[in-house]
Amino acid sequence: MSSPTLTDKVSKIIYQDILAGKLNPGQKLVVSELKERYSVGASPIREALVQLSWNKYVKLEPQKGCWVASISQEELKELFEGLRVVGNVLLKKAIANGDEAWELNILTNFHKLTKINREEITSEAIQEREERHSAFHSALLEGAKAPIMHQFHQELTNQIKRYRHLQNTYSTVAKEHAEYLEEHETIMKLALSRNSEKAVELLEKHYIKTMDLLSGSFEA
C-alpha cells in the first residue's frame, strides 16, 4: 500500500486533469498508462482512482475497469439546479452578514477578473481564467459564513468545471467578454449595496445563461 500523502497527491493530479479536460469524459483509465503518464507506481494510482470514484469523478466497475465519469445534458441541468438553489441562499446570507473584509475581498477578486486575457487559449491561460472566475464567485458568497453549504456549492462548481473546460467556453470575443464583465460587476454592485432581491435575481439569471451556453455547446 502506498503512503496517504502520495495517494492524495496522485488523486489531486488526476482530478485536475479531469477538470481541465486532459482526461476526457468516458475515457478508459488504464493503470499501466497512468503509471507512465504520472511516473508513479500502480498502488497509488489504484488508490487515487478509488478516492475519485467516491466523488463521482471516476466510474469503477469490478472486473471491467475504470473510466472518467461521463457527462450529459441531464446531469448538467441537475448540477445547475443545485447550484442555483444553494448559490441563492448563500448570496442572501452573505449580503445580510458580510462585513468590510467581505466587501474588500469581492472588490479585489473582481479587479483580478478584469485583468484576464481572453485572447490567450493555452491550457495555462484557461486554467488561470477559471481560477479567477471561481475566486470571484467564492468571494461573493463567502460572507454567508455557512461552511457546509459552501462545501456543497464548491463541489457542484467543480463538477461543472468539467463541462466548462471541455467546451472551451472561455475563447470569447471582445464584445462577449465586455458583457461577461458587466454582468459580474452588476452583481457585485448590487451585493455591496445590500440589494439582496436584485442581486439574487441577477445571479440566478447568470447561472441559467451559463447553463444554456454549456448545454448548447455539446451533444449528449
PDB file of C-alpha atoms in Angstrom, residues 3 15 43 68 108 171:
ATOM      1  CA  SER A   3       1.563   6.337   1.627  1.00  0.00           C
ATOM      2  CA  TYR A  15      -8.601  15.242 -10.527  1.00  0.00           C
ATOM      3  CA  SER A  43      -0.682   1.209  -5.922  1.00  0.00           C
ATOM      4  CA  VAL A  68     -13.559   9.092 -16.373  1.00  0.00           C
ATOM      5  CA  THR A 108     -10.128  42.610  -5.081  1.00  0.00           C
ATOM      6  CA  SER A 171     -12.452  31.668 -26.052  1.00  0.00           C
TER       7      SER A 171
END
